[in-house]
Short mmCIF file of C-alpha atoms in Angstrom, two decimals:
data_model
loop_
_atom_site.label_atom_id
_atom_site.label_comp_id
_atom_site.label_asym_id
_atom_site.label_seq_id
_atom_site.Cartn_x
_atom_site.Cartn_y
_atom_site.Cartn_z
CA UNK A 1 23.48 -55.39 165.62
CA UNK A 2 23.49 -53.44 162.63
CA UNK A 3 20.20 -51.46 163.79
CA UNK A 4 22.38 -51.17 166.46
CA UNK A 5 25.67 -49.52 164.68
CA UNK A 6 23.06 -47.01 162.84
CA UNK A 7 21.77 -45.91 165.81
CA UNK A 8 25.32 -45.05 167.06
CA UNK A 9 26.35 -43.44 163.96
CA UNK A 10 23.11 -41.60 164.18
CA UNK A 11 23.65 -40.29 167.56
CA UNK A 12 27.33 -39.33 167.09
CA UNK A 13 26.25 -37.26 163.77
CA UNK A 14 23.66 -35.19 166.24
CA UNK A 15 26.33 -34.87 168.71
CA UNK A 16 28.80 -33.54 166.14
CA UNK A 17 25.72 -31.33 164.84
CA UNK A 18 25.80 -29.65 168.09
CA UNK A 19 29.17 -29.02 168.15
CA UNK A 20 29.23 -27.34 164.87
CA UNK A 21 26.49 -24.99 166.21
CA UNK A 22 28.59 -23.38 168.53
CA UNK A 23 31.38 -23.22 165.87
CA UNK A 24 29.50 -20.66 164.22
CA UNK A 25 31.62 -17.65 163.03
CA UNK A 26 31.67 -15.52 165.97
CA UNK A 27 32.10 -12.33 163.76
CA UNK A 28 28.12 -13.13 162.55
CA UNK A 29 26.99 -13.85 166.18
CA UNK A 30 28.90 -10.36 166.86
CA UNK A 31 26.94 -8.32 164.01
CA UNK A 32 23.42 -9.66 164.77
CA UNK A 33 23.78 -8.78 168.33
CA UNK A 34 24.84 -5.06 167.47
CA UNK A 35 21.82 -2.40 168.44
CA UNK A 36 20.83 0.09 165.55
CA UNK A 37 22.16 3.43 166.04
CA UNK A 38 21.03 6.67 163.88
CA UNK A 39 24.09 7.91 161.80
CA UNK A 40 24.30 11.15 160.21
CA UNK A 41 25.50 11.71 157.21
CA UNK A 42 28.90 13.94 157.37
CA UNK A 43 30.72 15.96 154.93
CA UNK A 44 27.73 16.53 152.35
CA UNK A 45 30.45 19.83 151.05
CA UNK A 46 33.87 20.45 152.64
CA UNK A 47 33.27 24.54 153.55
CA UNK A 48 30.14 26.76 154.22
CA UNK A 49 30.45 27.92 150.85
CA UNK A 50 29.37 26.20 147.63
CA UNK A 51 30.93 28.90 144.88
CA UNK A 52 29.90 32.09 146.30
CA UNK A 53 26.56 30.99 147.86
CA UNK A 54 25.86 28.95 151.51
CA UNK A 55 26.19 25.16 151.53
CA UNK A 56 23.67 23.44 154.07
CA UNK A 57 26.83 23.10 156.35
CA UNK A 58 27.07 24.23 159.59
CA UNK A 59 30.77 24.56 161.95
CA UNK A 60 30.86 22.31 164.47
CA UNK A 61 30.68 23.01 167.88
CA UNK A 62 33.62 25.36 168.75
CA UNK A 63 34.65 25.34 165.73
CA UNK A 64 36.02 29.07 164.25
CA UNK A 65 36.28 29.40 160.69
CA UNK A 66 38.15 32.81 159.03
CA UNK A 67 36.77 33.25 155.36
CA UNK A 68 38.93 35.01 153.17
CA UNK A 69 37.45 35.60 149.66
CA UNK A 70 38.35 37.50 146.41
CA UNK A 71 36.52 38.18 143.34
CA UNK A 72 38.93 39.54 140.37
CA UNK A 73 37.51 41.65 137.75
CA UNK A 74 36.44 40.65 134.46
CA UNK A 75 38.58 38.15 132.38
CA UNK A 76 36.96 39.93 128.99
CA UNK A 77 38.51 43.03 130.48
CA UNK A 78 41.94 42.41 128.30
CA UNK A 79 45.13 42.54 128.74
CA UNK A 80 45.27 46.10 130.05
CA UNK A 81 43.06 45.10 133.21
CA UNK A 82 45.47 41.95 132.81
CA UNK A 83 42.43 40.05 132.64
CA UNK A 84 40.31 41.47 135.35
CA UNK A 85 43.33 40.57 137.63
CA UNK A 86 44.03 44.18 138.72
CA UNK A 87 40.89 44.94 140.63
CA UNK A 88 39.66 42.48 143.42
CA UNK A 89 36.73 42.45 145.22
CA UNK A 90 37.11 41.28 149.04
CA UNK A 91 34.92 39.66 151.58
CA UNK A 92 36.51 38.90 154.77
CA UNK A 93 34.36 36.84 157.56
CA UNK A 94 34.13 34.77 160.43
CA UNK A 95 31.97 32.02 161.12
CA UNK A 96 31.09 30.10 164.96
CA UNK A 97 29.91 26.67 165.42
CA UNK A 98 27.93 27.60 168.95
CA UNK A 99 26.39 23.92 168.68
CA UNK A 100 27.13 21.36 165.90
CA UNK A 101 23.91 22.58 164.34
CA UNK A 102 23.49 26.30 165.11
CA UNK A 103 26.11 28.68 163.65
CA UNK A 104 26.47 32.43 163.58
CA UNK A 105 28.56 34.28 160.99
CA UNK A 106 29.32 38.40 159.97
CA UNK A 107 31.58 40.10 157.14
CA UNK A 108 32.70 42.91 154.99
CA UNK A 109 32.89 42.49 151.29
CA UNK A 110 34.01 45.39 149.11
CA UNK A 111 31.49 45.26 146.80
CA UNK A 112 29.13 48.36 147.66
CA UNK A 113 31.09 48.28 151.11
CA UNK A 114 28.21 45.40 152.64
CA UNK A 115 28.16 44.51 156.17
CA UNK A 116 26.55 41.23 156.74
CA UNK A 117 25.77 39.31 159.52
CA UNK A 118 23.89 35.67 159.47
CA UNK A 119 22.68 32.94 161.42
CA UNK A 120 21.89 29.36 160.45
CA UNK A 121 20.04 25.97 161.85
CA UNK A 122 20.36 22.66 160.59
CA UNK A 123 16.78 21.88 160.71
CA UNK A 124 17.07 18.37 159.56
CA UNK A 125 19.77 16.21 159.25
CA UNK A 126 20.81 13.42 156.19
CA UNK A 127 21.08 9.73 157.99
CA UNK A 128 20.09 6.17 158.31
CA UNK A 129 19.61 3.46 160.88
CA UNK A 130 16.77 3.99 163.35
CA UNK A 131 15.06 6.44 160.85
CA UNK A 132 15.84 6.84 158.06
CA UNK A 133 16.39 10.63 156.48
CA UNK A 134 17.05 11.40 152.69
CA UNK A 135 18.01 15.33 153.46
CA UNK A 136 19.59 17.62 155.63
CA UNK A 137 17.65 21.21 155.69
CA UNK A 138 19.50 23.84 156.79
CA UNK A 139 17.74 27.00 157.35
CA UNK A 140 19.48 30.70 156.84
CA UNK A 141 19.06 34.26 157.50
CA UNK A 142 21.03 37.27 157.29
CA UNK A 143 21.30 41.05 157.20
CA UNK A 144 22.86 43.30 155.25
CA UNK A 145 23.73 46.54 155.16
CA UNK A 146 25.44 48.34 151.99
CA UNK A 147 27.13 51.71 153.73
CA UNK A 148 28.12 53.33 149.84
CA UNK A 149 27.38 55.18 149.08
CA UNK A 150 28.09 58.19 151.40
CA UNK A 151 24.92 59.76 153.00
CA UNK A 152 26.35 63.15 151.19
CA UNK A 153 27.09 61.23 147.72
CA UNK A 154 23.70 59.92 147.11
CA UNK A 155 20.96 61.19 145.02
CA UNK A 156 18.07 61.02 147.80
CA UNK A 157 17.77 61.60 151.47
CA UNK A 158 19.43 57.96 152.44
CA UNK A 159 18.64 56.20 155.84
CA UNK A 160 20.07 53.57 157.56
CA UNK A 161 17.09 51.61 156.77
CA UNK A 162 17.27 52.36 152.85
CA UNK A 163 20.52 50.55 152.95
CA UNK A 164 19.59 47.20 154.81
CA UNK A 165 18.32 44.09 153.19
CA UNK A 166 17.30 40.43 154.39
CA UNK A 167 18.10 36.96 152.76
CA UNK A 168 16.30 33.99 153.74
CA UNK A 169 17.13 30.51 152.29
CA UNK A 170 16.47 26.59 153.00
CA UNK A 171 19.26 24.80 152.03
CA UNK A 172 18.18 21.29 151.35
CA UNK A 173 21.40 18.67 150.26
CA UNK A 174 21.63 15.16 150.06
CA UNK A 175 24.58 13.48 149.82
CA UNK A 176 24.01 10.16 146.75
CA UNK A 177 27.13 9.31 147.68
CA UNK A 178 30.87 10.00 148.96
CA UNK A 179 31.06 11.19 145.13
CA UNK A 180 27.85 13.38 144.57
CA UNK A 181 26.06 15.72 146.51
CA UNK A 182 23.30 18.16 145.26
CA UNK A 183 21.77 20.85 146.76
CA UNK A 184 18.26 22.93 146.22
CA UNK A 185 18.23 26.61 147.51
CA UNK A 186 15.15 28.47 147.77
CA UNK A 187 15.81 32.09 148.55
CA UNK A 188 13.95 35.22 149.31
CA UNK A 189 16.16 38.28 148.85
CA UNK A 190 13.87 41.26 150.76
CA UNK A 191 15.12 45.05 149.98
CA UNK A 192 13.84 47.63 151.97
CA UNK A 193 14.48 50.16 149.10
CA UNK A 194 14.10 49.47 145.16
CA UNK A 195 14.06 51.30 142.00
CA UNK A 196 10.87 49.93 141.49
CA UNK A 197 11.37 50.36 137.50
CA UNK A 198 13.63 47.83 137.56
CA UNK A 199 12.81 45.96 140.88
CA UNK A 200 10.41 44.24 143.65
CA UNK A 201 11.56 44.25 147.20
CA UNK A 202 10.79 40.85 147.51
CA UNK A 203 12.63 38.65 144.91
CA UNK A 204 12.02 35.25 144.91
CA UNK A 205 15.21 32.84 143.28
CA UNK A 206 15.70 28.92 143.34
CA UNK A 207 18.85 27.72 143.51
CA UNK A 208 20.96 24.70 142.63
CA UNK A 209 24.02 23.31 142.81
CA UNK A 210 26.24 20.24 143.69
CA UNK A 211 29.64 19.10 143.96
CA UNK A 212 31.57 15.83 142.35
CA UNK A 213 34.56 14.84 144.60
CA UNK A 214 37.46 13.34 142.27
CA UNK A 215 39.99 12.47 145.42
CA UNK A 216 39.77 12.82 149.02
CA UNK A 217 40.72 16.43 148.75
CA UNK A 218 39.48 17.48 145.60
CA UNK A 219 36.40 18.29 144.28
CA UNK A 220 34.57 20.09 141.37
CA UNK A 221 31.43 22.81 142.37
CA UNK A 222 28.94 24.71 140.80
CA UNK A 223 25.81 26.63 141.55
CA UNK A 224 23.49 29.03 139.58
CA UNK A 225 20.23 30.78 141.12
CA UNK A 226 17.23 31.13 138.80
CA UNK A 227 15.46 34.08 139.74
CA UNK A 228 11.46 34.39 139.21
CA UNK A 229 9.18 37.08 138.46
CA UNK A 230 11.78 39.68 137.05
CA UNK A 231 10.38 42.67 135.90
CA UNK A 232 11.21 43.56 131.83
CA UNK A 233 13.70 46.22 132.39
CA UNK A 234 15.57 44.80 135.57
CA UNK A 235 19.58 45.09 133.73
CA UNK A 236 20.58 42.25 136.02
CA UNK A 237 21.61 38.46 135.19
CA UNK A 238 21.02 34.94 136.72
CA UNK A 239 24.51 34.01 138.90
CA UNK A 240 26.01 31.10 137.59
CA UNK A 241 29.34 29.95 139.33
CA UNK A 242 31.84 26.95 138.58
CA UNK A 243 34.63 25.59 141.39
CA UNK A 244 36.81 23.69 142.55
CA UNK A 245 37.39 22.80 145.94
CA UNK A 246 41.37 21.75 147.37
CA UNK A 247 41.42 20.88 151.04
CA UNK A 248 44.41 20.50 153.01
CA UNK A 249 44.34 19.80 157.33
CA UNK A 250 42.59 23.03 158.65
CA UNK A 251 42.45 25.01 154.62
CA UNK A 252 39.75 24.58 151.97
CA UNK A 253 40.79 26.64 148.99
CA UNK A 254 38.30 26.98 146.80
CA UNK A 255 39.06 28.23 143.43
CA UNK A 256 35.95 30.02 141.14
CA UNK A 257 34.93 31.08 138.68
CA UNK A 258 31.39 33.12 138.14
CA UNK A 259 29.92 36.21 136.44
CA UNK A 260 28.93 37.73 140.41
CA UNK A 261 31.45 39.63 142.21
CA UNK A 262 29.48 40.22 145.14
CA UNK A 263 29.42 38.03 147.97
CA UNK A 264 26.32 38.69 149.62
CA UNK A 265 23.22 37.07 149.11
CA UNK A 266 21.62 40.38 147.95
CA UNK A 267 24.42 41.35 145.80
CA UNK A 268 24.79 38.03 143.93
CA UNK A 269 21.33 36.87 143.51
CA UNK A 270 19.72 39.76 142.46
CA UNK A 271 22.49 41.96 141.49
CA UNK A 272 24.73 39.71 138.93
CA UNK A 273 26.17 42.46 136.05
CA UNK A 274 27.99 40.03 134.19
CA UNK A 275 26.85 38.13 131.84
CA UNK A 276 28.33 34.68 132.38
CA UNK A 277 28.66 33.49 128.16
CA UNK A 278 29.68 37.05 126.88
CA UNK A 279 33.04 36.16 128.70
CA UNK A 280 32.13 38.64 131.92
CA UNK A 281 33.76 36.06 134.30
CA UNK A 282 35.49 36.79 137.41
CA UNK A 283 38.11 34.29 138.29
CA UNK A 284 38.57 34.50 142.59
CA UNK A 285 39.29 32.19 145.09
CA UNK A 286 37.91 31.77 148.76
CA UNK A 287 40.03 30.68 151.04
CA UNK A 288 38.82 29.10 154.84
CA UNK A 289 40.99 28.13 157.48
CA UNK A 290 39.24 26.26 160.73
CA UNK A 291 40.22 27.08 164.36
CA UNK A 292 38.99 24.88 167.25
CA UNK A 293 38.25 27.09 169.82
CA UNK A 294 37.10 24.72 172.53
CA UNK A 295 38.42 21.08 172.91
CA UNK A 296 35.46 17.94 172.03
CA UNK A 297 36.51 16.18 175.31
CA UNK B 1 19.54 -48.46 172.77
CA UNK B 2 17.54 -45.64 173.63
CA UNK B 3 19.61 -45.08 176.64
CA UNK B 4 22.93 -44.59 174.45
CA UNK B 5 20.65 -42.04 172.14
CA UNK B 6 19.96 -40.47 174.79
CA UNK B 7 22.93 -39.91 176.34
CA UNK B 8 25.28 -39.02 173.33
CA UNK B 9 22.37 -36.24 172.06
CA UNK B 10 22.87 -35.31 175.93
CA UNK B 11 26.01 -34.93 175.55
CA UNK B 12 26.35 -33.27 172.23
CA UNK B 13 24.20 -30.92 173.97
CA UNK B 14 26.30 -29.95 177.08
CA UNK B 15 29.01 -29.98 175.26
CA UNK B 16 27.75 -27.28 172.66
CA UNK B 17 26.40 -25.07 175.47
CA UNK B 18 29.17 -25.34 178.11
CA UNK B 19 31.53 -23.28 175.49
CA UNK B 20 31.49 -20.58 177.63
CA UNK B 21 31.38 -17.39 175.71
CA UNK B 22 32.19 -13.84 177.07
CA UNK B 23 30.68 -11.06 175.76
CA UNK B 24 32.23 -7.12 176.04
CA UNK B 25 30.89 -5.14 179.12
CA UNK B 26 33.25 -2.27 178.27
CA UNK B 27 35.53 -1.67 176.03
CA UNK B 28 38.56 1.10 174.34
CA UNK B 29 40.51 1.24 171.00
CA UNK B 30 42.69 4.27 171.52
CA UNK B 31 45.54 5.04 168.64
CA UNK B 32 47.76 7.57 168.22
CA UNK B 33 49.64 8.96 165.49
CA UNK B 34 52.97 10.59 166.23
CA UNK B 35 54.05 12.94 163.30
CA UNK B 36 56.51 15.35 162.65
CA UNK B 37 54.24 18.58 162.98
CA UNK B 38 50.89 17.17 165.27
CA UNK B 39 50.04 14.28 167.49
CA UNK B 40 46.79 12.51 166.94
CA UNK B 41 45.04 11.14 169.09
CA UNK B 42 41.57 9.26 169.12
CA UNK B 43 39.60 6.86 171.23
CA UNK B 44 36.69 4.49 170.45
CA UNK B 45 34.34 3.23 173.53
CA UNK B 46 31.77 1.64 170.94
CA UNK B 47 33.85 -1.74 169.89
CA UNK B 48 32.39 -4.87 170.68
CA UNK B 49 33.69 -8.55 170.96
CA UNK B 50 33.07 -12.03 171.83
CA UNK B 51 35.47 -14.31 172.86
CA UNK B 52 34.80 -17.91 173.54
CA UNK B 53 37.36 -18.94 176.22
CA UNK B 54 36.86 -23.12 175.32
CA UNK B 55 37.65 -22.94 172.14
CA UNK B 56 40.27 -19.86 171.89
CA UNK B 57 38.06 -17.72 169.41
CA UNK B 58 37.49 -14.42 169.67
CA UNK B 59 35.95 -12.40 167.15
CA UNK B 60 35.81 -7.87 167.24
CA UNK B 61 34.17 -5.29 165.82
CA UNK B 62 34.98 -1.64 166.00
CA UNK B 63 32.50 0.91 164.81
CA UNK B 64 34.56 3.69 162.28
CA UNK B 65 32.93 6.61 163.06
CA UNK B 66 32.65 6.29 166.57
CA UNK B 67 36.70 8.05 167.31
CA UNK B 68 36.50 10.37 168.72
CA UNK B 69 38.87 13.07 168.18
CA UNK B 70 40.67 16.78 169.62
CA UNK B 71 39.24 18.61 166.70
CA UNK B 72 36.04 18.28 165.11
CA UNK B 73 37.60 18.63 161.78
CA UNK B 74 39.86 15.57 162.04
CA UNK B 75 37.46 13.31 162.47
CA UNK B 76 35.60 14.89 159.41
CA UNK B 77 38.58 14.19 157.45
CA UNK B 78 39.71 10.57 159.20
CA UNK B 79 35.90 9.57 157.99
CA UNK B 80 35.97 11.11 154.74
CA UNK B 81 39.30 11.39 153.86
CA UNK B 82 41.67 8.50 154.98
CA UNK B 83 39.08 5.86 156.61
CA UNK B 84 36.49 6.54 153.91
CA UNK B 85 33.89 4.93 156.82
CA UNK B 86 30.78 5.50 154.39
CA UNK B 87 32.62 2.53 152.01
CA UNK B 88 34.06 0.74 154.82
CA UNK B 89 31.95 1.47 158.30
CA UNK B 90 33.80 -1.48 160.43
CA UNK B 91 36.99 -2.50 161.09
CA UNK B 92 37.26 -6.50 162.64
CA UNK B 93 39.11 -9.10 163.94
CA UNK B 94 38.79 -12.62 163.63
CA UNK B 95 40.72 -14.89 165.22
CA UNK B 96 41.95 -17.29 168.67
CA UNK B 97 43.29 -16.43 171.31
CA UNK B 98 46.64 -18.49 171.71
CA UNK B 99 48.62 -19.89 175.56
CA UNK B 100 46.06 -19.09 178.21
CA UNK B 101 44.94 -21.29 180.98
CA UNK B 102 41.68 -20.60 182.26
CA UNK B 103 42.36 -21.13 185.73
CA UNK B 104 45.43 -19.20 186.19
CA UNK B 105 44.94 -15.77 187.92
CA UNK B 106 47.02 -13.01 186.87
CA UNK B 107 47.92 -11.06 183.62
CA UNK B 108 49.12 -13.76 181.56
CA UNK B 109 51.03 -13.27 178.16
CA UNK B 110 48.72 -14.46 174.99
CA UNK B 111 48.90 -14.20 171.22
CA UNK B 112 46.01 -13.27 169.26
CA UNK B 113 46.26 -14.60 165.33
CA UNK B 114 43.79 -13.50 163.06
CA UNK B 115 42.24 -11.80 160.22
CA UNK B 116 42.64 -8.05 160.73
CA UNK B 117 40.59 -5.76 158.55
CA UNK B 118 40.40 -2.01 158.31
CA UNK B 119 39.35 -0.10 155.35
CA UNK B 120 38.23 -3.21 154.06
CA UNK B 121 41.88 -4.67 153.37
CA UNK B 122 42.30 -7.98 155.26
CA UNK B 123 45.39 -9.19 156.72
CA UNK B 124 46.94 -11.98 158.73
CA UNK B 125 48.02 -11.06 161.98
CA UNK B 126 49.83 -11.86 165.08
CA UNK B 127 49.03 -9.62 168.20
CA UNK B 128 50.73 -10.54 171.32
CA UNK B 129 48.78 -9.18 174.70
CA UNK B 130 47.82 -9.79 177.78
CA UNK B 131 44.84 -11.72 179.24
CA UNK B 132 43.73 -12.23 182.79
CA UNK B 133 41.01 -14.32 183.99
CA UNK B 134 38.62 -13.67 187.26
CA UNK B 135 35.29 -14.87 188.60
CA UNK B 136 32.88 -14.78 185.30
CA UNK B 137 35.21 -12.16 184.25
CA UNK B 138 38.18 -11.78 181.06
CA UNK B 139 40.30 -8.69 180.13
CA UNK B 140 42.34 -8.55 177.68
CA UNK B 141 44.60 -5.94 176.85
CA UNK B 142 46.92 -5.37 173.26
CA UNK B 143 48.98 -2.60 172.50
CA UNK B 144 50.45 -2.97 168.59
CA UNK B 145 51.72 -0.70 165.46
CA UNK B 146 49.40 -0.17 162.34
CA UNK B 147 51.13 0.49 159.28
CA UNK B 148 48.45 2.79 157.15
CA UNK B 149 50.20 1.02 154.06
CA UNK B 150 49.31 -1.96 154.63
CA UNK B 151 45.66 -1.01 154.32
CA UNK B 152 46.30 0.76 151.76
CA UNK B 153 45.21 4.18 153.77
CA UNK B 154 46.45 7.13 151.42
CA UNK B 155 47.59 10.19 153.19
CA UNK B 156 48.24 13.09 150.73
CA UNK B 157 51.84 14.69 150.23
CA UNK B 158 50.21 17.52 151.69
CA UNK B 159 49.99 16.65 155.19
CA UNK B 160 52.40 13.98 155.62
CA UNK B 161 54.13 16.00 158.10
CA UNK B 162 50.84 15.79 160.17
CA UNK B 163 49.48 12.30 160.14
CA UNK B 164 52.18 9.21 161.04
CA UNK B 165 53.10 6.49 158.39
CA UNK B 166 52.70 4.11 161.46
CA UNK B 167 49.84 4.06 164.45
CA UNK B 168 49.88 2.89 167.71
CA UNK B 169 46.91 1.13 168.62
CA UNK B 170 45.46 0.53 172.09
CA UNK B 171 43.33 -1.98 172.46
CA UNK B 172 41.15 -3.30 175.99
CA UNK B 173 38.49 -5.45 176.24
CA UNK B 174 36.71 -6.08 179.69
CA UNK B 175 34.28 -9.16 179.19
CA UNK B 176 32.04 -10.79 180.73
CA UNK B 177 30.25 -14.23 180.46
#
C-alpha cells in the first residue's frame, strides 16, 4: 500500500513536471526562435564632416544635404580684425545620397576661389550578427580646381590643368560605442603643379580623429592630419581642428575651431598657414541642413 | 500499478503538448506621432509573438531598428537619439490574454495585461483589443497611446514642436498554430 502511495506521488510529480515544461516563459521560447540578421552600425558621426575634413559617412538614399561653412580669420588678429571675425572664408556645397552607400558632392569655398567636386563609396560597412565587421571603409575622391588667380594676374603662363588637383582618402571609423567613435584617414593630396622648392605633387598625410557624444545631440570633435615626407623649406603646418557638433531635426551645426581656413582637401592638408599653438586659430562654424528628396516607401 | 504510471505520465504528457501554441505568420506595429509642426509616422513588419491560446499567455517581441520611417534621417535620430536601440535593441510584451473563448467566431473584445518594455523601462499594462479565432488561425488586433514619459524617452526642447508627448500605437498580429 505504501509502495503503492509512492508510486502515485511519483507519477503525479512527472505529470506536474510536464506541465511546468510548457509553462516556460514564452518571451525565452520567443528569443531562441529569432533568425540572426546582419545589423549595421548607424550614426558612427552625425554630418559628412568631422571639423573641416570627410567623416566615413555617406547621405542616404535621396537624401540632399546643403553645406554651409565659414572659416573666420585669425583670433590672434586683435581687436582691430575683432578677432579674426571681420573676414570669413566660405564654402558652400551640396551633397546626394544616389544609394545609401554611394554619394556625390561639389562646392565653392573662397579660399583661392576652389571648385570641388567629389564622390564617395562605403566600401565596407561597421556591423554584427551573421558576420561580424569591426569597420566601415569609406572610400573618397575629388577634384579641385583653384580659378585665382586670374590667368592675367599670375606670374607664369597658367592652364587649366596647372590649377586642378586630386584628393584620395580611405576613411576607416569604428564606432566603440554610442559614446566614442574614431576614425583613421589616409590621404593622398596629388597637385598637378608645385613649387617644387617647397613641394612634391604627391603628398602623402594620415589622418585622425574621433568624436565623444555627451547627449543625444551633442557631441565634441577633433581631427588633425600628419603629413609625411615634407620637404625642409615647405612654410606650411599640420591641420589640427577641435568641434563641437549640435544637432537639431534636419540641422547639424557644427561649431570649430582650427588653424586651416580652407575647406578643401588640398587646401587644408597641405596648405595649413596657421600655426595652431601661436594662437593662429580660426573660429567658424559649418552648418548642414538635410532634404529628402525622394520618399523610403 | 504500472498501468496507473503509465497512464498519469500519459497524461502529463498530452496535457503538456496539447497547449496549443500559435506562432506569428505576419505581423505590424505602426505608431504615429501627431505634433504641432510634423506627423510621424513609422511601421515595423519584423515583430514576432507567441501566444498560447490554453493557457492565455502571449509573449512579443519587436525588433527597434526595424521602423521604418518617411525620412531617412528620422529613423537615424529615433535609433540614436530617442530609442537609443544600440542600448536597448527590443521592445516586449509579456503577458495573457484575458475573456476569449476559443470557439467563438468573430472579433471578440479581449484584454491583454502585461509587462510592457521599451527602452528598457518596464511597466504594467492593460491593453484592451480585439481577438478572433478561425481554423488553426488567431488575429489579434490593439490600438493604444504610449506616453514617451513613461519610458523615460527624452525629446529635446528643441524639437518638441515636432515629435508628440503621446504615440499612438498600432498593433496586429496574424498567427498561426
Amino acid at each position: 500500500m505504501m509502495k503503492r502511495m509512492i508510486r502515485v506521488g511519483v507519477s503525479i510529480a512527472f505529470m506536474m513536471a510536464g506541465l511546468g515544461l510548457s509553462a516556460q516563459d514564452l518571451l525565452s521560447e520567443l528569443e531562441s526562435a529569432e533568425s540572426k540578421q546582419q545589423e549595421y552600425t548607424t550614426a558612427t558621426f552625425k554630418s559628412t564632416r568631422l571639423v573641416n575634413g570627410q567623416t566615413m559617412e555617406t547621405k542616404h538614399k535621396g537624401a540632399l544635404e546643403f553645406i554651409f561653412a565659414h572659416r573666420f580669420g585669425a583670433v590672434n588678429e586683435g581687436i582691430y580684425e575683432l578677432f579674426g571675425l571681420d573676414q570669413a572664408y566660405v564654402r558652400l556645397g551640396l551633397e546626394y545620397g544616389i544609394t545609401d552607400r554611394l554619394g556625390v558632392g561639389f562646392g565653392r569655398n573662397s579660399v583661392d576661389k576652389t571648385m570641388d567636386g567629389y564622390v564617395r563609396y562605403k566600401l565596407l560597412r561597421q556591423g554584427t550578427g551573421v558576420r561580424n565587421i569591426p569597420v566601415t571603409i569609406t572610400g573618397f575622391g575629388n577634384m579641385a580646381i583653384r580659378t585665382s588667380p586670374k590667368k592675367e594676374d599670375a606670374t607664369f603662363d597658367i592652364t587649366l590643368e596647372d590649377r586642378i588637383s586630386y584628393t584620395t582618402q580611405l576613411l576607416i571609423a569604428r564606432k566603440f560605442s554610442s559614446r566614442l567613435s574614431l576614425q583613421l584617414m589616409p590621404t593622398l593630396v596629388h597637385k598637378n603643379t608645385v613649387d617644387a622648392t617647397i613641394e612634391n605633387n604627391d603628398q602623402w598625410a594620415l589622418g585622425v580623429g574621433g568624436r565623444i557624444k555627451l547627449t543625444g545631440s551633442l557631441a565634441l570633435t577633433s581631427e588633425y592630419y600628419y603629413r609625411f615626407d615634407v620637404p625642409d623649406a615647405n612654410p606650411y603646418y599640420n591641420s589640427l581642428g577641435f568641434g563641437i557638433d549640435i544637432e537639431t531635426g534636419g540641422h547639424v551645426f557644427q561649431l570649430v575651431m582650427s588653424n586651416s581656413r580652407g575647406l578643401t582637401e588640398r587646401a587644408f592638408i597641405t596648405e595649413t598657414t596657421g600655426q595652431f599653438f601661436d594662437g593662429d586659430i580660426h573660429l567658424g562654424f559649418n552648418v548642414t541642413r538635410t532634404f529628402q528628396l525622394k520618399k523610403e516607401r | 500499478m504500472n498501468k496507473l504510471f503509465c497512464v498519469l505520465v500519459g497524461i502529463g504528457t498530452v496535457v503538456s503538448t496539447y497547449a496549443q501554441k500559435f506562432t506569428t505568420e505576419k505581423s505590424s506595429i505602426v505608431f504615429f506621432s501627431d505634433a504641432a509642426l510634423e506627423d510621424i509616422t513609422a511601421s515595423n513588419l519584423k515583430a514576432i509573438s507567441i501566444f498560447d491560446a490554453t493557457k492565455g499567455e502571449v509573449a512579443f517581441s519587436v525588433p527597434i531598428k526595424e521602423f521604418e520611417f518617411e525620412k531617412a534621417l528620422m529613423k537615424e535620430h529615433f535609433n540614436e537619439k530617442y530609442l537609443e536601440s544600440e542600448k536597448f535593441p527590443k521592445a516586449t510584451f509579456q503577458g495573457v490574454f484575458e475573456g476569449y473563448t476559443v470557439s467563438q467566431g468573430g472579433a471578440q473584445p479581449v484584454t491583454a495585461k502585461g509587462k510592457l518594455t521599451i527602452h528598457g523601462v518596464t511597466r504594467e499594462v492593460v491593453i484592451p483589443g480585439t481577438l478572433e479565432f478561425s481554423a488553426g488561425k488567431v488575429v489579434a488586433k490593439a490600438k493604444f497611446i504610449v506616453k514617451l514619459e513613461d519610458y523615460k524617452i527624452k525629446i529635446p526642447q528643441i524639437v518638441w514642436q515636432n515629435i508628440a508627448e503621446e504615440v499612438e500605437v498600432t498593433i496586429e498580429f496574424n498567427y498561426q498554430s
